Coordinates of C-alpha atoms in Angstrom, one line a residue:
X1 CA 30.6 48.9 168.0
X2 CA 33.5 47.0 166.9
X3 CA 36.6 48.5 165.7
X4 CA 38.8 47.5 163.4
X5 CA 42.9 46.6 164.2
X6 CA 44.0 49.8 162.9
X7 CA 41.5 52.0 164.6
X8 CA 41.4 50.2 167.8
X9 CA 45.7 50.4 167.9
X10 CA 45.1 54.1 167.0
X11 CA 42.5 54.8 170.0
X12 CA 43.9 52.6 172.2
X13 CA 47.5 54.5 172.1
X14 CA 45.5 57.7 172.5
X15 CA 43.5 56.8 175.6
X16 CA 46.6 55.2 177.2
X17 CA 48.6 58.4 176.5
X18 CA 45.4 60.5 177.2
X19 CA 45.3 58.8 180.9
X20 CA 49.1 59.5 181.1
X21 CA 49.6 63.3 179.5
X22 CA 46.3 64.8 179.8
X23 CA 45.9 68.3 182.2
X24 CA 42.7 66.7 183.6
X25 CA 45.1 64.2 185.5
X26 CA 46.6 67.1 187.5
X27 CA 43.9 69.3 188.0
X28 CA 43.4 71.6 190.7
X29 CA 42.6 69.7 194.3
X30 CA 39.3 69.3 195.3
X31 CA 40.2 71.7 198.2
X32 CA 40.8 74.4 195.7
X33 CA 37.8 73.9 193.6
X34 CA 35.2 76.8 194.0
X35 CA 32.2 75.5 192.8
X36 CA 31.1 78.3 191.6
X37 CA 33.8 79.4 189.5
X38 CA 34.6 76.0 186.8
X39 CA 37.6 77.5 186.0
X40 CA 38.9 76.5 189.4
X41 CA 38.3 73.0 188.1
X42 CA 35.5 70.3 189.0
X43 CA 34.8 68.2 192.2
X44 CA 32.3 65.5 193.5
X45 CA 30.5 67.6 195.8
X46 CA 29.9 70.6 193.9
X47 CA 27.4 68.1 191.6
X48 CA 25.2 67.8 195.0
X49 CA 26.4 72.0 196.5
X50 CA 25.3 72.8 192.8
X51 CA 21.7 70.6 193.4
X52 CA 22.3 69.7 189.3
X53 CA 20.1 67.0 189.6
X54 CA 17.4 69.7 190.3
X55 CA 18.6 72.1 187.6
X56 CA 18.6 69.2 184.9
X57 CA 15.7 68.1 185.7
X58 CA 13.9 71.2 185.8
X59 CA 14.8 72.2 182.6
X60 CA 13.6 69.2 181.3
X61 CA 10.3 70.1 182.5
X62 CA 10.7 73.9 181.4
X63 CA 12.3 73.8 178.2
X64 CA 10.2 75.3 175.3
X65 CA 9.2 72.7 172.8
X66 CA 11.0 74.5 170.4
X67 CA 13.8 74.7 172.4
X68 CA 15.3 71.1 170.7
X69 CA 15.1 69.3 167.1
X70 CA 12.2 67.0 167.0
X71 CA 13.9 63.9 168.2
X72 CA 17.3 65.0 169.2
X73 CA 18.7 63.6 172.4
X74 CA 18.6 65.9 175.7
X75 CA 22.2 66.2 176.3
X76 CA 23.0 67.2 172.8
X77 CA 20.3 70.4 172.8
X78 CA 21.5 70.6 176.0
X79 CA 25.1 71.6 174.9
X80 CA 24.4 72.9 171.5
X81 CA 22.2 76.1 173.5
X82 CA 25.5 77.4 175.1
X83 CA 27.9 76.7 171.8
X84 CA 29.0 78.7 169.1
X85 CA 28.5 76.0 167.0
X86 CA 26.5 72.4 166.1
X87 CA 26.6 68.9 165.8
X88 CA 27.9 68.1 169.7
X89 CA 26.7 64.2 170.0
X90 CA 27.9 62.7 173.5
X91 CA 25.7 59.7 172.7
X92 CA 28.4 57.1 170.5
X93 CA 31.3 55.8 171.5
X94 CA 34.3 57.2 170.6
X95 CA 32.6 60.3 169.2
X96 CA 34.7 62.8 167.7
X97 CA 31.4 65.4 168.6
X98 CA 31.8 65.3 171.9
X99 CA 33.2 68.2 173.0
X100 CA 34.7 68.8 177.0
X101 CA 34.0 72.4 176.8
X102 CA 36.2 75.1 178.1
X103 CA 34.6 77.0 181.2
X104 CA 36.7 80.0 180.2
X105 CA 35.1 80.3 177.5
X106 CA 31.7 78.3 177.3
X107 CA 29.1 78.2 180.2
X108 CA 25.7 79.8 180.9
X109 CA 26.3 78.8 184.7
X110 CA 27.4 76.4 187.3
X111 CA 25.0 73.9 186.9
X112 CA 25.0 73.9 183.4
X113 CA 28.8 73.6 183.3
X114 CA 28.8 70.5 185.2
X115 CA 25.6 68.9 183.6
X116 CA 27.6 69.1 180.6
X117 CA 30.8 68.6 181.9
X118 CA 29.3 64.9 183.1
X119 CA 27.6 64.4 179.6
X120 CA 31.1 63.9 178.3
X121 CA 33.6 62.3 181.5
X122 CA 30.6 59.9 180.7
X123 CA 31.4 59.2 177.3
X124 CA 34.9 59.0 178.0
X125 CA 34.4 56.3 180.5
X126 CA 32.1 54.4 178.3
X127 CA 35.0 54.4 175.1
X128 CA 37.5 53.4 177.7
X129 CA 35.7 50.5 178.5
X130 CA 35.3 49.7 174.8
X131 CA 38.4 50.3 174.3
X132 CA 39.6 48.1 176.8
X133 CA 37.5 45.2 176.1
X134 CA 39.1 45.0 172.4
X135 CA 42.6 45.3 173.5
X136 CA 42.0 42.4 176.1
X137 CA 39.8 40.2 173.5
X138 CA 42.7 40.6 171.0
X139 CA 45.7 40.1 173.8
X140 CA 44.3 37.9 176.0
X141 CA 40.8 36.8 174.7
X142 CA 41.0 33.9 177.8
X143 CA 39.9 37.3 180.2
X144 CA 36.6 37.8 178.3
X145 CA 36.0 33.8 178.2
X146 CA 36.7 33.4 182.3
X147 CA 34.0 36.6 182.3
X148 CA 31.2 35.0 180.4
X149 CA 31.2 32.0 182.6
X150 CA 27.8 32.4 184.6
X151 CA 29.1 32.3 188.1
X152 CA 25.8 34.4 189.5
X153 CA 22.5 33.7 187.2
X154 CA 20.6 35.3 189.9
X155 CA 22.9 39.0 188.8
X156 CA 20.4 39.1 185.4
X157 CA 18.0 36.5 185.0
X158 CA 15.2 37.8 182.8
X159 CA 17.3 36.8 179.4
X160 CA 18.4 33.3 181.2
X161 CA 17.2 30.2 179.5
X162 CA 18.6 27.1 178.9
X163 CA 22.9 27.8 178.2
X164 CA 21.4 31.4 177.3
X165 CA 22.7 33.8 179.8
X166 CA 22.4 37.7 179.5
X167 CA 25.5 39.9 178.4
X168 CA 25.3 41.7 181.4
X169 CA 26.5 38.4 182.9
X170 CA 29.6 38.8 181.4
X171 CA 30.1 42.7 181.4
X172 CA 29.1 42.7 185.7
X173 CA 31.9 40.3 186.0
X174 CA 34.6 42.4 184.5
X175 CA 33.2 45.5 186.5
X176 CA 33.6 43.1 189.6
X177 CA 37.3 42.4 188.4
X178 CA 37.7 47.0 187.6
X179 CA 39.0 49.4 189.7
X180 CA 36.8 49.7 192.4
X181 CA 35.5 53.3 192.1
X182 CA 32.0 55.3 192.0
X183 CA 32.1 55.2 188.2
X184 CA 32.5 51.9 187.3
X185 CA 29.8 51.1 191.0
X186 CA 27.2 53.6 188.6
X187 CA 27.5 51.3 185.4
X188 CA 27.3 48.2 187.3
X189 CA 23.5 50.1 188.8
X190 CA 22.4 51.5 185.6
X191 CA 22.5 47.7 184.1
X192 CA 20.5 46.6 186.6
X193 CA 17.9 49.4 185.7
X194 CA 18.4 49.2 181.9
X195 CA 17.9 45.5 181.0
X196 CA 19.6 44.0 178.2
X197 CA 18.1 40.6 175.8
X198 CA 20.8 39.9 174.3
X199 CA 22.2 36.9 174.8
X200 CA 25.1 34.2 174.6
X201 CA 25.4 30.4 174.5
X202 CA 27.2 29.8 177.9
X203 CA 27.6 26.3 176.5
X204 CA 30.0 27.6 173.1
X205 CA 31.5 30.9 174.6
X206 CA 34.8 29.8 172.2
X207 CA 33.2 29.9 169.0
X208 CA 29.5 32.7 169.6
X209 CA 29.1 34.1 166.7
X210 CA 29.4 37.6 167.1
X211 CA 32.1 37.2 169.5
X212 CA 31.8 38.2 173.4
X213 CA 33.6 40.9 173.0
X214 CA 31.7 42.3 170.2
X215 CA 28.5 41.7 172.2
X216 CA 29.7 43.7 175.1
X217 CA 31.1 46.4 172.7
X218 CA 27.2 46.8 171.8
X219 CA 25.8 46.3 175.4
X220 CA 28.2 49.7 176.4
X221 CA 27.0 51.7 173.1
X222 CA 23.6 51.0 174.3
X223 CA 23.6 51.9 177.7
X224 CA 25.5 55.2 176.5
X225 CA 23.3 56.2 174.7
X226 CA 20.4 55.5 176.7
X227 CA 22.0 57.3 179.3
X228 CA 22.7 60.4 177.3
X229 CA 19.2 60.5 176.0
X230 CA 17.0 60.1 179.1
X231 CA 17.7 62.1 182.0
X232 CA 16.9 60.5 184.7
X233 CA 19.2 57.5 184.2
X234 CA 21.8 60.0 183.4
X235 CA 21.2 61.1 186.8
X236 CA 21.4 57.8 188.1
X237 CA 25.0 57.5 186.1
X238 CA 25.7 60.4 187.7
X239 CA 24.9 60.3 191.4
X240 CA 26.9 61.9 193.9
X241 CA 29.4 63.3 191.5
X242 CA 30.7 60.1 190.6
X243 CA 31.8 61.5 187.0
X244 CA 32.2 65.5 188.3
X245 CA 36.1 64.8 188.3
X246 CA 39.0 65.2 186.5
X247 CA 39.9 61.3 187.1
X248 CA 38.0 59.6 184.8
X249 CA 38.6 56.0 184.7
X250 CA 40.9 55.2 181.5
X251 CA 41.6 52.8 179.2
X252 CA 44.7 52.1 180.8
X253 CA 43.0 51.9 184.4
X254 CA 40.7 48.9 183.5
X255 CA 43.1 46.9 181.6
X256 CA 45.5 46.6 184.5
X257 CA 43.3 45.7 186.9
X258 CA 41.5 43.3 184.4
X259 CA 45.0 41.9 183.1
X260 CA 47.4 42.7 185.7
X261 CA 50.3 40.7 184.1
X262 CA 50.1 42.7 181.2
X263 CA 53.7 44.4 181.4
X264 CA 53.5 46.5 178.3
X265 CA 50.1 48.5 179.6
X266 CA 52.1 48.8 183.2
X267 CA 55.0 50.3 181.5
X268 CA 52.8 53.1 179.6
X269 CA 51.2 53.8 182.4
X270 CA 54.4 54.3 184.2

């Protein structure tokens, strides 16, 4: 997905206020989080105290038939069941569906709480990364052109031929350049384990038509919504409790560690 200038300023300024001014970013301790109770909050280790994994994936197996529309993606019958109301989509970027639901109010248990709990931290780290990628390719467009270099063919080789060289090529060496954190360790797997064909001309990275950024833009949409359609790479995405926290990695996060001179992104992230 590629925004437009007025959309990406819009979401842009609220992701980087989101990262600064949301609740989520002073959220109980992990030390005070009963796992049993989400209105204490979430924590890493109640995803494996919890045994989700197990719970997700045996209602996968048990669900009735009936139990989902024909075609409609796991996590989104997964969070309608325990709403009031339809239409919860976790699986675009940027989705105005996607709904962080309220444990006071919405849960059928534990387990289910954090299953969808991760269904959107997961989204919201995917639209920061989008997010972040456009603001860089409009600022400072030199970033994404140092990042499609192939440095490591030997990263994704199956699309590799000739000057072509997978877009994973380019997104794995921005996640090399990211905060160093279980979330953005989890994309780098999942692209290993979800292969991408697309491909740019490493020889005309100045002038591919669409542009890198765009390219990457699609590669995230993809992976996000293969990931909130098929369980077990959402489990994979998921491991450990990687996105079963209130710090999810933000806009704001990435583009200071992937443009570091940036003064005006230092200065709204305080």
């Amino acid at each position: 997905m590629y925004f437009s200038s007025e959309k990406i300023a819009l979401v842009a300024a609220t992701l980087f206020s989101y990262s600064m001014a949301s609740p989520l970013q002073h959220a109980s301790p992990a030390s005070t989080v009963k796992c049993n109770d989400p209105k204490t909050g979430v924590a890493p280790s109640c995803w494996t105290s919890l045994k989700v994994a197990d719970y997700l994936t045996n209602w996968e197996k048990k669900k009735n038939p009936s139990t989902c529309k024909e075609g409609e993606p796991w996590s989104t019958c997964f969070n309608v069941l325990a709403a009031s109301h339809t239409g919860e989509d976790c699986t675009e970027i940027n989705s105005t569906k996607c709904e962080k639901f309220d444990p006071k109010l919405h849960y059928l248990s534990p387990q289910w709480y954090y299953g969808s709990y991760n269904t959107w931290s997961i989204n919201q780290f995917f639209t920061a990364w989008s997010v972040a990628i456009e603001y860089i390719a409009k600022g400072n467009p030199s970033i994404i052109k140092t990042a499609a270099q192939p440095a490591d063919f030997n990263a994704f080789t199956a699309a590799h031929r000739k000057n072509l060289v997978s877009v994973d090529v380019a997104l794995n060496n921005l996640i090399i350049q990211a905060p160093k954190n279980a979330q953005n360790a989890a994309l780098a797997a999942v692209l290993k384990t979800f292969e991408s064909f697309t491909t740019y001309d490493a020889s005309r990275i100045d002038t591919a038509d669409p542009p890198i950024a765009t390219l990457l833009q699609v590669r995230l949409e993809q992976v996000l919504k293969h990931v909130e359609t098929d369980i077990p790479s959402f489990l994979d995405m998921a491991l450990k409790g990687a996105f079963s926290t209130a710090n999810i990695t933000s806009s704001a996060d990435l583009t200071k560690a992937l443009w570091p001179d940036n003064g005006a992104v230092a200065s709204i992230d305080g």
